[in-house]
Structures are given as C-alpha cells and as structure tokens.
Amino acid sequence: MSDHLAEIGRRLRAYRLGKNLTVSSIAEAIGVSRAAVYRLERGELVKIETLEKISELLETSLPSLMGVGVEYYANAVSFFERMRQLEETAVHVLGNFSPFSFLLQSNEYMEHLRTMLLEAIPESHREPAAARAEVDAVLAILHARRRGAETRRIPVLSIVSAPDIERFLRSGLVGRFDLPDRVVRERRALAAREIERFAGLLEHPPIGVQIGVIEDQAPFQTFQVFEAADTAAVTLSPYRLGDHPNITSGIAMATATPEAVRLFKTIITEQWGRARKGEAGARVLRTVLARAAGG
C-alpha cells in the first residue's frame, strides 16, 4: 500500500465523518459493496470512477479528495479528523495557536470545553439536537487526538500571543456573552488557572514541548505545520477552541505543497526567534494575568 493511496483513504474518512455518513450509506448510494468502501479508506483500492462518485456524494472536489493542491474542509468534524490523521504520522508539530495549543490544554479545560461549545449554540438554531450531536462528534475526535499525542509523545513547538492570552483571560471560559455576572467571574477564574498552569509549562516544559510567547498580535488564523519522516503538511483553521469557541463557521484548509510548508515554517521560525521562552515567557504571562485581574 503506497503512502499516497493511504492518504486518499484518510481524507475520504475525514470527509465522510464530516457528512455524518456511514460506510454502508456510501456503498448503497454509489452502488458498491461495503467492503469496497472499507478498502478505499484503508488505501488498498482506488478506482477513479468510484472516487468521482464519492466526491460528488461528499460535495467535495476530486482533486481535494486526492490531495492535489489544497484540501478544503467546511466542517469541523472533518477537519479535526484530518488533523488527528496528520498527528498520527507526525514527528514534530509546529504551530501558531489561539490562545494556545489544544494538545497542551489541561484535562480540566477539556471538561469545560463541552459546556462552552454547547453555550455557543444559539437558541434560534433550527436543529439544536443536530448541533449538540456535532459538539459530541468533535469532542470524540479531540479526545482521540489527545490520547494519540500523549501515547506517541509528539514534540510540539507552540507560539502564543500575549494579546490573545489577555483576551482569553478577560472573556473567561465562555461560549457566549449573555451569561450571569457570577458565572462570568467563575469562568474568568478558570481561565486564569489555565494560564497560570501554562506559565508553569514555560518554566518547566515537559520533554518535547517548546513554548514561545510573542508580545504582539499573532496572525488571526491558527495554523500548524505537521512534519513527518518524509513529508510535511500545513493546516489553516478558522475553528477555535478557546473563549467563544467556533466549530461551525469558516473553511479550514490543508496542503502539502512545498511552497506553503516553506512559507509557514518561515513565519514560525521568525516568531520563535523573537519569542520569550522559559522564565522570561512565564513573566510575560503573569504580567498579563495581573493586568487582566486588575481590569
């Protein structure tokens, strides 16, 4: 099985999960056996005519499914599954995160993330049950990503922005603006606890974790570079897992084109060169903590 065919299978699975389709439903819709679809997802069988039918069913382009150029994801479930797949083979993850890397969040934070995501669903949503199901599907993939990262101990280089951290502290772990004052105070306290923990990671980083704090505004869109043994890929995401999280709006992208990888690695290298690390970075975060508490 070639790496290229395996990647086609992984992308197919990501798009399928995003459409909430089963292997059986795809097989029935395009007139093939379930075994054929499973073989496609395992990278064991690729027929262009079958991929054309599947790409039409999944409402994506054949080039995107085959990984030619840029992959587009209009669904957070699809995108986070694709990230999980890239992390499976990564030997190094480099990223510009807002407010900080999901892989470095605490277990306590993960417990509150579901509350935040549910709060972000507007009361006017036409299909609230479907929205809650999407939250649970996203969380299932996120937990799988964390388990995979912890098992493999993937080295992570994380750039964080002090203005992003300050916004996170002033908002708190909230999914919307109209929460009672008492709840907002509690959520701000939880955010402060998370950032204090993050400052501790700067002072005593686990093996393989590198964190740098820049004092100006980072690029608006989160991006990551996944370096594998022989390949590399870049992802850009509008989806947010911090304060006022977003898993519904925007188009995420992934690409393995050498130019994109080179350009984004250049940005990270430049940021890393001027970032505050170790105790200096922790001091920046604690200054932000004090300012947010006083405001």
PDB file of N, CA, C and O in Angstrom, residues 81-157:
ATOM      1  N   GLU A  81     -10.702  15.517  12.317  1.00  0.00           N
ATOM      2  CA  GLU A  81     -10.310  14.146  11.995  1.00  0.00           C
ATOM      3  C   GLU A  81      -9.073  14.155  11.106  1.00  0.00           C
ATOM      4  O   GLU A  81      -8.157  13.341  11.291  1.00  0.00           O
ATOM      5  N   ARG A  82      -9.024  15.080  10.154  1.00  0.00           N
ATOM      6  CA  ARG A  82      -7.836  15.177   9.292  1.00  0.00           C
ATOM      7  C   ARG A  82      -6.610  15.542  10.111  1.00  0.00           C
ATOM      8  O   ARG A  82      -5.514  15.005   9.882  1.00  0.00           O
ATOM      9  N   MET A  83      -6.760  16.425  11.077  1.00  0.00           N
ATOM     10  CA  MET A  83      -5.637  16.776  11.945  1.00  0.00           C
ATOM     11  C   MET A  83      -5.190  15.568  12.761  1.00  0.00           C
ATOM     12  O   MET A  83      -3.990  15.345  12.952  1.00  0.00           O
ATOM     13  N   ARG A  84      -6.149  14.800  13.259  1.00  0.00           N
ATOM     14  CA  ARG A  84      -5.796  13.592  14.015  1.00  0.00           C
ATOM     15  C   ARG A  84      -4.957  12.658  13.156  1.00  0.00           C
ATOM     16  O   ARG A  84      -3.953  12.088  13.625  1.00  0.00           O
ATOM     17  N   GLN A  85      -5.334  12.518  11.888  1.00  0.00           N
ATOM     18  CA  GLN A  85      -4.582  11.653  10.985  1.00  0.00           C
ATOM     19  C   GLN A  85      -3.163  12.175  10.772  1.00  0.00           C
ATOM     20  O   GLN A  85      -2.209  11.396  10.768  1.00  0.00           O
ATOM     21  N   LEU A  86      -3.025  13.484  10.583  1.00  0.00           N
ATOM     22  CA  LEU A  86      -1.693  14.062  10.377  1.00  0.00           C
ATOM     23  C   LEU A  86      -0.825  13.897  11.623  1.00  0.00           C
ATOM     24  O   LEU A  86       0.378  13.667  11.527  1.00  0.00           O
ATOM     25  N   GLU A  87      -1.444  14.009  12.797  1.00  0.00           N
ATOM     26  CA  GLU A  87      -0.688  13.831  14.041  1.00  0.00           C
ATOM     27  C   GLU A  87      -0.238  12.387  14.224  1.00  0.00           C
ATOM     28  O   GLU A  87       0.786  12.133  14.870  1.00  0.00           O
ATOM     29  N   GLU A  88      -0.981  11.433  13.643  1.00  0.00           N
ATOM     30  CA  GLU A  88      -0.605  10.022  13.754  1.00  0.00           C
ATOM     31  C   GLU A  88       0.772   9.751  13.174  1.00  0.00           C
ATOM     32  O   GLU A  88       1.491   8.873  13.659  1.00  0.00           O
ATOM     33  N   THR A  89       1.133  10.475  12.122  1.00  0.00           N
ATOM     34  CA  THR A  89       2.417  10.226  11.448  1.00  0.00           C
ATOM     35  C   THR A  89       3.443  11.319  11.713  1.00  0.00           C
ATOM     36  O   THR A  89       4.576  11.225  11.234  1.00  0.00           O
ATOM     37  N   ALA A  90       3.054  12.361  12.449  1.00  0.00           N
ATOM     38  CA  ALA A  90       3.956  13.495  12.659  1.00  0.00           C
ATOM     39  C   ALA A  90       5.082  13.143  13.630  1.00  0.00           C
ATOM     40  O   ALA A  90       4.874  12.423  14.617  1.00  0.00           O
ATOM     41  N   VAL A  91       6.257  13.651  13.340  1.00  0.00           N
ATOM     42  CA  VAL A  91       7.373  13.554  14.279  1.00  0.00           C
ATOM     43  C   VAL A  91       7.615  14.900  14.962  1.00  0.00           C
ATOM     44  O   VAL A  91       8.399  15.002  15.895  1.00  0.00           O
ATOM     45  N   HIS A  92       6.916  15.938  14.481  1.00  0.00           N
ATOM     46  CA  HIS A  92       7.056  17.273  15.057  1.00  0.00           C
ATOM     47  C   HIS A  92       5.842  18.101  14.644  1.00  0.00           C
ATOM     48  O   HIS A  92       5.432  18.044  13.481  1.00  0.00           O
ATOM     49  N   VAL A  93       5.249  18.828  15.578  1.00  0.00           N
ATOM     50  CA  VAL A  93       4.137  19.720  15.281  1.00  0.00           C
ATOM     51  C   VAL A  93       4.559  21.137  15.656  1.00  0.00           C
ATOM     52  O   VAL A  93       4.949  21.396  16.796  1.00  0.00           O
ATOM     53  N   LEU A  94       4.495  22.045  14.680  1.00  0.00           N
ATOM     54  CA  LEU A  94       4.835  23.448  14.895  1.00  0.00           C
ATOM     55  C   LEU A  94       3.569  24.258  14.700  1.00  0.00           C
ATOM     56  O   LEU A  94       2.829  24.026  13.745  1.00  0.00           O
ATOM     57  N   GLY A  95       3.317  25.223  15.575  1.00  0.00           N
ATOM     58  CA  GLY A  95       2.060  25.925  15.386  1.00  0.00           C
ATOM     59  C   GLY A  95       1.966  27.296  15.994  1.00  0.00           C
ATOM     60  O   GLY A  95       2.658  27.626  16.966  1.00  0.00           O
ATOM     61  N   ASN A  96       1.109  28.092  15.377  1.00  0.00           N
ATOM     62  CA  ASN A  96       0.713  29.385  15.896  1.00  0.00           C
ATOM     63  C   ASN A  96      -0.728  29.223  16.356  1.00  0.00           C
ATOM     64  O   ASN A  96      -1.625  29.028  15.537  1.00  0.00           O
ATOM     65  N   PHE A  97      -0.935  29.266  17.665  1.00  0.00           N
ATOM     66  CA  PHE A  97      -2.223  28.866  18.221  1.00  0.00           C
ATOM     67  C   PHE A  97      -2.909  30.035  18.913  1.00  0.00           C
ATOM     68  O   PHE A  97      -2.253  30.943  19.415  1.00  0.00           O
ATOM     69  N   SER A  98      -4.234  29.984  18.968  1.00  0.00           N
ATOM     70  CA  SER A  98      -5.005  30.985  19.691  1.00  0.00           C
ATOM     71  C   SER A  98      -6.049  30.280  20.568  1.00  0.00           C
ATOM     72  O   SER A  98      -6.919  29.585  20.050  1.00  0.00           O
ATOM     73  N   PRO A  99      -5.989  30.453  21.895  1.00  0.00           N
ATOM     74  CA  PRO A  99      -4.934  31.179  22.592  1.00  0.00           C
ATOM     75  C   PRO A  99      -3.677  30.338  22.837  1.00  0.00           C
ATOM     76  O   PRO A  99      -2.608  30.862  23.056  1.00  0.00           O
ATOM     77  N   PHE A 100      -3.807  29.000  22.806  1.00  0.00           N
ATOM     78  CA  PHE A 100      -2.633  28.132  22.974  1.00  0.00           C
ATOM     79  C   PHE A 100      -2.973  26.763  22.420  1.00  0.00           C
ATOM     80  O   PHE A 100      -4.123  26.461  22.110  1.00  0.00           O
ATOM     81  N   SER A 101      -1.959  25.927  22.283  1.00  0.00           N
ATOM     82  CA  SER A 101      -2.140  24.646  21.616  1.00  0.00           C
ATOM     83  C   SER A 101      -3.149  23.753  22.333  1.00  0.00           C
ATOM     84  O   SER A 101      -3.063  23.542  23.541  1.00  0.00           O
ATOM     85  N   PHE A 102      -4.073  23.213  21.556  1.00  0.00           N
ATOM     86  CA  PHE A 102      -5.040  22.262  22.090  1.00  0.00           C
ATOM     87  C   PHE A 102      -4.337  21.072  22.742  1.00  0.00           C
ATOM     88  O   PHE A 102      -4.801  20.536  23.751  1.00  0.00           O
ATOM     89  N   LEU A 103      -3.213  20.649  22.183  1.00  0.00           N
ATOM     90  CA  LEU A 103      -2.505  19.486  22.714  1.00  0.00           C
ATOM     91  C   LEU A 103      -1.893  19.764  24.089  1.00  0.00           C
ATOM     92  O   LEU A 103      -1.500  18.831  24.793  1.00  0.00           O
ATOM     93  N   LEU A 104      -1.820  21.049  24.476  1.00  0.00           N
ATOM     94  CA  LEU A 104      -1.222  21.400  25.766  1.00  0.00           C
ATOM     95  C   LEU A 104      -2.265  21.836  26.796  1.00  0.00           C
ATOM     96  O   LEU A 104      -1.918  22.235  27.901  1.00  0.00           O
ATOM     97  N   GLN A 105      -3.537  21.756  26.441  1.00  0.00           N
ATOM     98  CA  GLN A 105      -4.583  22.127  27.395  1.00  0.00           C
ATOM     99  C   GLN A 105      -4.690  21.080  28.499  1.00  0.00           C
ATOM    100  O   GLN A 105      -4.367  19.911  28.303  1.00  0.00           O
ATOM    101  N   SER A 106      -5.170  21.508  29.655  1.00  0.00           N
ATOM    102  CA  SER A 106      -5.296  20.603  30.796  1.00  0.00           C
ATOM    103  C   SER A 106      -6.532  19.720  30.642  1.00  0.00           C
ATOM    104  O   SER A 106      -7.449  20.014  29.864  1.00  0.00           O
ATOM    105  N   ASN A 107      -6.568  18.646  31.421  1.00  0.00           N
ATOM    106  CA  ASN A 107      -7.764  17.786  31.441  1.00  0.00           C
ATOM    107  C   ASN A 107      -8.969  18.558  31.969  1.00  0.00           C
ATOM    108  O   ASN A 107     -10.103  18.343  31.518  1.00  0.00           O
ATOM    109  N   GLU A 108      -8.732  19.463  32.922  1.00  0.00           N
ATOM    110  CA  GLU A 108      -9.814  20.283  33.463  1.00  0.00           C
ATOM    111  C   GLU A 108     -10.416  21.164  32.364  1.00  0.00           C
ATOM    112  O   GLU A 108     -11.634  21.322  32.277  1.00  0.00           O
ATOM    113  N   TYR A 109      -9.554  21.715  31.515  1.00  0.00           N
ATOM    114  CA  TYR A 109     -10.038  22.552  30.428  1.00  0.00           C
ATOM    115  C   TYR A 109     -10.949  21.745  29.510  1.00  0.00           C
ATOM    116  O   TYR A 109     -11.998  22.225  29.066  1.00  0.00           O
ATOM    117  N   MET A 110     -10.537  20.515  29.219  1.00  0.00           N
ATOM    118  CA  MET A 110     -11.332  19.673  28.334  1.00  0.00           C
ATOM    119  C   MET A 110     -12.718  19.416  28.916  1.00  0.00           C
ATOM    120  O   MET A 110     -13.702  19.303  28.190  1.00  0.00           O
ATOM    121  N   GLU A 111     -12.802  19.332  30.237  1.00  0.00           N
ATOM    122  CA  GLU A 111     -14.106  19.123  30.868  1.00  0.00           C
ATOM    123  C   GLU A 111     -15.024  20.319  30.647  1.00  0.00           C
ATOM    124  O   GLU A 111     -16.243  20.169  30.511  1.00  0.00           O
ATOM    125  N   HIS A 112     -14.445  21.524  30.604  1.00  0.00           N
ATOM    126  CA  HIS A 112     -15.251  22.737  30.433  1.00  0.00           C
ATOM    127  C   HIS A 112     -15.525  23.036  28.966  1.00  0.00           C
ATOM    128  O   HIS A 112     -16.446  23.803  28.652  1.00  0.00           O
ATOM    129  N   LEU A 113     -14.734  22.458  28.063  1.00  0.00           N
ATOM    130  CA  LEU A 113     -14.891  22.784  26.648  1.00  0.00           C
ATOM    131  C   LEU A 113     -16.281  22.410  26.134  1.00  0.00           C
ATOM    132  O   LEU A 113     -16.884  23.149  25.357  1.00  0.00           O
ATOM    133  N   ARG A 114     -16.813  21.285  26.574  1.00  0.00           N
ATOM    134  CA  ARG A 114     -18.153  20.893  26.123  1.00  0.00           C
ATOM    135  C   ARG A 114     -19.197  21.930  26.530  1.00  0.00           C
ATOM    136  O   ARG A 114     -20.084  22.279  25.741  1.00  0.00           O
ATOM    137  N   THR A 115     -19.084  22.415  27.771  1.00  0.00           N
ATOM    138  CA  THR A 115     -20.012  23.450  28.233  1.00  0.00           C
ATOM    139  C   THR A 115     -19.932  24.680  27.345  1.00  0.00           C
ATOM    140  O   THR A 115     -20.959  25.257  26.942  1.00  0.00           O
ATOM    141  N   MET A 116     -18.719  25.100  27.006  1.00  0.00           N
ATOM    142  CA  MET A 116     -18.525  26.282  26.175  1.00  0.00           C
ATOM    143  C   MET A 116     -19.116  26.075  24.779  1.00  0.00           C
ATOM    144  O   MET A 116     -19.774  26.958  24.230  1.00  0.00           O
ATOM    145  N   LEU A 117     -18.868  24.894  24.211  1.00  0.00           N
ATOM    146  CA  LEU A 117     -19.375  24.617  22.866  1.00  0.00           C
ATOM    147  C   LEU A 117     -20.903  24.577  22.846  1.00  0.00           C
ATOM    148  O   LEU A 117     -21.534  25.057  21.901  1.00  0.00           O
ATOM    149  N   LEU A 118     -21.505  24.012  23.886  1.00  0.00           N
ATOM    150  CA  LEU A 118     -22.970  23.975  23.954  1.00  0.00           C
ATOM    151  C   LEU A 118     -23.541  25.382  24.150  1.00  0.00           C
ATOM    152  O   LEU A 118     -24.581  25.723  23.578  1.00  0.00           O
ATOM    153  N   GLU A 119     -22.858  26.184  24.959  1.00  0.00           N
ATOM    154  CA  GLU A 119     -23.303  27.571  25.153  1.00  0.00           C
ATOM    155  C   GLU A 119     -23.273  28.361  23.848  1.00  0.00           C
ATOM    156  O   GLU A 119     -24.079  29.279  23.653  1.00  0.00           O
ATOM    157  N   ALA A 120     -22.347  28.010  22.975  1.00  0.00           N
ATOM    158  CA  ALA A 120     -22.184  28.758  21.725  1.00  0.00           C
ATOM    159  C   ALA A 120     -23.299  28.473  20.721  1.00  0.00           C
ATOM    160  O   ALA A 120     -23.431  29.203  19.727  1.00  0.00           O
ATOM    161  N   ILE A 121     -24.097  27.439  20.960  1.00  0.00           N
ATOM    162  CA  ILE A 121     -25.213  27.141  20.059  1.00  0.00           C
ATOM    163  C   ILE A 121     -26.314  28.169  20.309  1.00  0.00           C
ATOM    164  O   ILE A 121     -26.843  28.256  21.416  1.00  0.00           O
ATOM    165  N   PRO A 122     -26.700  28.945  19.323  1.00  0.00           N
ATOM    166  CA  PRO A 122     -27.730  29.975  19.547  1.00  0.00           C
ATOM    167  C   PRO A 122     -29.092  29.340  19.827  1.00  0.00           C
ATOM    168  O   PRO A 122     -29.409  28.260  19.316  1.00  0.00           O
ATOM    169  N   GLU A 123     -29.871  30.001  20.637  1.00  0.00           N
ATOM    170  CA  GLU A 123     -31.206  29.487  20.959  1.00  0.00           C
ATOM    171  C   GLU A 123     -32.089  29.417  19.715  1.00  0.00           C
ATOM    172  O   GLU A 123     -33.046  28.638  19.669  1.00  0.00           O
ATOM    173  N   SER A 124     -31.760  30.216  18.712  1.00  0.00           N
ATOM    174  CA  SER A 124     -32.560  30.236  17.484  1.00  0.00           C
ATOM    175  C   SER A 124     -32.148  29.150  16.488  1.00  0.00           C
ATOM    176  O   SER A 124     -32.689  29.103  15.381  1.00  0.00           O
ATOM    177  N   HIS A 125     -31.191  28.312  16.877  1.00  0.00           N
ATOM    178  CA  HIS A 125     -30.713  27.279  15.948  1.00  0.00           C
ATOM    179  C   HIS A 125     -31.879  26.396  15.497  1.00  0.00           C
ATOM    180  O   HIS A 125     -32.684  25.938  16.313  1.00  0.00           O
ATOM    181  N   ARG A 126     -31.950  26.147  14.192  1.00  0.00           N
ATOM    182  CA  ARG A 126     -33.082  25.399  13.641  1.00  0.00           C
ATOM    183  C   ARG A 126     -33.047  23.916  14.003  1.00  0.00           C
ATOM    184  O   ARG A 126     -34.074  23.255  14.041  1.00  0.00           O
ATOM    185  N   GLU A 127     -31.852  23.388  14.252  1.00  0.00           N
ATOM    186  CA  GLU A 127     -31.718  21.973  14.584  1.00  0.00           C
ATOM    187  C   GLU A 127     -30.802  21.810  15.799  1.00  0.00           C
ATOM    188  O   GLU A 127     -29.663  21.369  15.676  1.00  0.00           O
ATOM    189  N   PRO A 128     -31.275  22.174  16.992  1.00  0.00           N
ATOM    190  CA  PRO A 128     -30.410  22.123  18.184  1.00  0.00           C
ATOM    191  C   PRO A 128     -29.895  20.727  18.494  1.00  0.00           C
ATOM    192  O   PRO A 128     -28.760  20.573  18.960  1.00  0.00           O
ATOM    193  N   ALA A 129     -30.704  19.692  18.258  1.00  0.00           N
ATOM    194  CA  ALA A 129     -30.244  18.322  18.529  1.00  0.00           C
ATOM    195  C   ALA A 129     -29.077  17.956  17.628  1.00  0.00           C
ATOM    196  O   ALA A 129     -28.091  17.337  18.075  1.00  0.00           O
ATOM    197  N   ALA A 130     -29.147  18.356  16.367  1.00  0.00           N
ATOM    198  CA  ALA A 130     -28.041  18.094  15.432  1.00  0.00           C
ATOM    199  C   ALA A 130     -26.798  18.873  15.847  1.00  0.00           C
ATOM    200  O   ALA A 130     -25.669  18.360  15.737  1.00  0.00           O
ATOM    201  N   ALA A 131     -26.972  20.098  16.332  1.00  0.00           N
ATOM    202  CA  ALA A 131     -25.836  20.912  16.772  1.00  0.00           C
ATOM    203  C   ALA A 131     -25.157  20.273  17.978  1.00  0.00           C
ATOM    204  O   ALA A 131     -23.924  20.229  18.073  1.00  0.00           O
ATOM    205  N   ARG A 132     -25.969  19.749  18.920  1.00  0.00           N
ATOM    206  CA  ARG A 132     -25.383  19.081  20.093  1.00  0.00           C
ATOM    207  C   ARG A 132     -24.660  17.799  19.677  1.00  0.00           C
ATOM    208  O   ARG A 132     -23.596  17.471  20.226  1.00  0.00           O
ATOM    209  N   ALA A 133     -25.210  17.087  18.710  1.00  0.00           N
ATOM    210  CA  ALA A 133     -24.554  15.871  18.220  1.00  0.00           C
ATOM    211  C   ALA A 133     -23.212  16.210  17.570  1.00  0.00           C
ATOM    212  O   ALA A 133     -22.237  15.460  17.707  1.00  0.00           O
ATOM    213  N   GLU A 134     -23.164  17.350  16.869  1.00  0.00           N
ATOM    214  CA  GLU A 134     -21.898  17.769  16.248  1.00  0.00           C
ATOM    215  C   GLU A 134     -20.856  18.100  17.313  1.00  0.00           C
ATOM    216  O   GLU A 134     -19.679  17.770  17.172  1.00  0.00           O
ATOM    217  N   VAL A 135     -21.295  18.738  18.393  1.00  0.00           N
ATOM    218  CA  VAL A 135     -20.376  19.022  19.509  1.00  0.00           C
ATOM    219  C   VAL A 135     -19.779  17.724  20.044  1.00  0.00           C
ATOM    220  O   VAL A 135     -18.564  17.608  20.246  1.00  0.00           O
ATOM    221  N   ASP A 136     -20.614  16.722  20.260  1.00  0.00           N
ATOM    222  CA  ASP A 136     -20.128  15.447  20.796  1.00  0.00           C
ATOM    223  C   ASP A 136     -19.200  14.744  19.803  1.00  0.00           C
ATOM    224  O   ASP A 136     -18.216  14.111  20.203  1.00  0.00           O
ATOM    225  N   ALA A 137     -19.505  14.864  18.500  1.00  0.00           N
ATOM    226  CA  ALA A 137     -18.641  14.250  17.489  1.00  0.00           C
ATOM    227  C   ALA A 137     -17.271  14.926  17.473  1.00  0.00           C
ATOM    228  O   ALA A 137     -16.228  14.257  17.382  1.00  0.00           O
ATOM    229  N   VAL A 138     -17.258  16.256  17.566  1.00  0.00           N
ATOM    230  CA  VAL A 138     -15.987  16.990  17.617  1.00  0.00           C
ATOM    231  C   VAL A 138     -15.194  16.598  18.853  1.00  0.00           C
ATOM    232  O   VAL A 138     -13.984  16.331  18.787  1.00  0.00           O
ATOM    233  N   LEU A 139     -15.853  16.543  20.006  1.00  0.00           N
ATOM    234  CA  LEU A 139     -15.160  16.210  21.250  1.00  0.00           C
ATOM    235  C   LEU A 139     -14.585  14.793  21.207  1.00  0.00           C
ATOM    236  O   LEU A 139     -13.494  14.542  21.731  1.00  0.00           O
ATOM    237  N   ALA A 140     -15.295  13.859  20.595  1.00  0.00           N
ATOM    238  CA  ALA A 140     -14.783  12.492  20.488  1.00  0.00           C
ATOM    239  C   ALA A 140     -13.473  12.473  19.715  1.00  0.00           C
ATOM    240  O   ALA A 140     -12.510  11.784  20.098  1.00  0.00           O
ATOM    241  N   ILE A 141     -13.409  13.236  18.634  1.00  0.00           N
ATOM    242  CA  ILE A 141     -12.174  13.292  17.844  1.00  0.00           C
ATOM    243  C   ILE A 141     -11.075  14.011  18.620  1.00  0.00           C
ATOM    244  O   ILE A 141      -9.911  13.598  18.609  1.00  0.00           O
ATOM    245  N   LEU A 142     -11.426  15.085  19.318  1.00  0.00           N
ATOM    246  CA  LEU A 142     -10.423  15.819  20.095  1.00  0.00           C
ATOM    247  C   LEU A 142      -9.821  14.947  21.192  1.00  0.00           C
ATOM    248  O   LEU A 142      -8.611  14.970  21.437  1.00  0.00           O
ATOM    249  N   HIS A 143     -10.662  14.167  21.857  1.00  0.00           N
ATOM    250  CA  HIS A 143     -10.138  13.264  22.889  1.00  0.00           C
ATOM    251  C   HIS A 143      -9.226  12.204  22.259  1.00  0.00           C
ATOM    252  O   HIS A 143      -8.196  11.838  22.846  1.00  0.00           O
ATOM    253  N   ALA A 144      -9.596  11.715  21.070  1.00  0.00           N
ATOM    254  CA  ALA A 144      -8.742  10.737  20.385  1.00  0.00           C
ATOM    255  C   ALA A 144      -7.401  11.368  20.013  1.00  0.00           C
ATOM    256  O   ALA A 144      -6.352  10.719  20.106  1.00  0.00           O
ATOM    257  N   ARG A 145      -7.421  12.637  19.599  1.00  0.00           N
ATOM    258  CA  ARG A 145      -6.167  13.335  19.284  1.00  0.00           C
ATOM    259  C   ARG A 145      -5.281  13.442  20.515  1.00  0.00           C
ATOM    260  O   ARG A 145      -4.074  13.225  20.452  1.00  0.00           O
ATOM    261  N   ARG A 146      -5.875  13.795  21.637  1.00  0.00           N
ATOM    262  CA  ARG A 146      -5.077  13.937  22.866  1.00  0.00           C
ATOM    263  C   ARG A 146      -4.479  12.599  23.285  1.00  0.00           C
ATOM    264  O   ARG A 146      -3.312  12.525  23.683  1.00  0.00           O
ATOM    265  N   ARG A 147      -5.281  11.533  23.200  1.00  0.00           N
ATOM    266  CA  ARG A 147      -4.751  10.213  23.565  1.00  0.00           C
ATOM    267  C   ARG A 147      -3.591   9.829  22.653  1.00  0.00           C
ATOM    268  O   ARG A 147      -2.570   9.306  23.121  1.00  0.00           O
ATOM    269  N   GLY A 148      -3.751  10.097  21.366  1.00  0.00           N
ATOM    270  CA  GLY A 148      -2.688   9.771  20.425  1.00  0.00           C
ATOM    271  C   GLY A 148      -1.421  10.561  20.688  1.00  0.00           C
ATOM    272  O   GLY A 148      -0.311  10.015  20.659  1.00  0.00           O
ATOM    273  N   ALA A 149      -1.576  11.860  20.971  1.00  0.00           N
ATOM    274  CA  ALA A 149      -0.413  12.709  21.231  1.00  0.00           C
ATOM    275  C   ALA A 149       0.293  12.293  22.521  1.00  0.00           C
ATOM    276  O   ALA A 149       1.529  12.285  22.593  1.00  0.00           O
ATOM    277  N   GLU A 150      -0.494  11.947  23.536  1.00  0.00           N
ATOM    278  CA  GLU A 150       0.114  11.522  24.807  1.00  0.00           C
ATOM    279  C   GLU A 150       0.831  10.185  24.654  1.00  0.00           C
ATOM    280  O   GLU A 150       1.904   9.972  25.227  1.00  0.00           O
ATOM    281  N   THR A 151       0.238   9.278  23.880  1.00  0.00           N
ATOM    282  CA  THR A 151       0.859   7.963  23.686  1.00  0.00           C
ATOM    283  C   THR A 151       2.161   8.082  22.902  1.00  0.00           C
ATOM    284  O   THR A 151       3.171   7.462  23.255  1.00  0.00           O
ATOM    285  N   ARG A 152       2.136   8.897  21.833  1.00  0.00           N
ATOM    286  CA  ARG A 152       3.302   8.994  20.959  1.00  0.00           C
ATOM    287  C   ARG A 152       4.280  10.060  21.438  1.00  0.00           C
ATOM    288  O   ARG A 152       5.404  10.140  20.934  1.00  0.00           O
ATOM    289  N   ARG A 153       3.852  10.893  22.381  1.00  0.00           N
ATOM    290  CA  ARG A 153       4.699  11.990  22.881  1.00  0.00           C
ATOM    291  C   ARG A 153       5.243  12.828  21.726  1.00  0.00           C
ATOM    292  O   ARG A 153       6.456  13.017  21.572  1.00  0.00           O
ATOM    293  N   ILE A 154       4.330  13.334  20.909  1.00  0.00           N
ATOM    294  CA  ILE A 154       4.720  14.128  19.752  1.00  0.00           C
ATOM    295  C   ILE A 154       5.378  15.432  20.219  1.00  0.00           C
ATOM    296  O   ILE A 154       4.790  16.181  21.004  1.00  0.00           O
ATOM    297  N   PRO A 155       6.583  15.751  19.748  1.00  0.00           N
ATOM    298  CA  PRO A 155       7.189  17.045  20.087  1.00  0.00           C
ATOM    299  C   PRO A 155       6.349  18.194  19.528  1.00  0.00           C
ATOM    300  O   PRO A 155       5.937  18.166  18.363  1.00  0.00           O
ATOM    301  N   VAL A 156       6.079  19.185  20.357  1.00  0.00           N
ATOM    302  CA  VAL A 156       5.225  20.315  19.972  1.00  0.00           C
ATOM    303  C   VAL A 156       5.971  21.615  20.209  1.00  0.00           C
ATOM    304  O   VAL A 156       6.503  21.847  21.294  1.00  0.00           O
ATOM    305  N   LEU A 157       6.021  22.459  19.167  1.00  0.00           N
ATOM    306  CA  LEU A 157       6.519  23.825  19.318  1.00  0.00           C
ATOM    307  C   LEU A 157       5.317  24.748  19.180  1.00  0.00           C
ATOM    308  O   LEU A 157       4.650  24.742  18.145  1.00  0.00           O
TER     309      LEU A 157
END
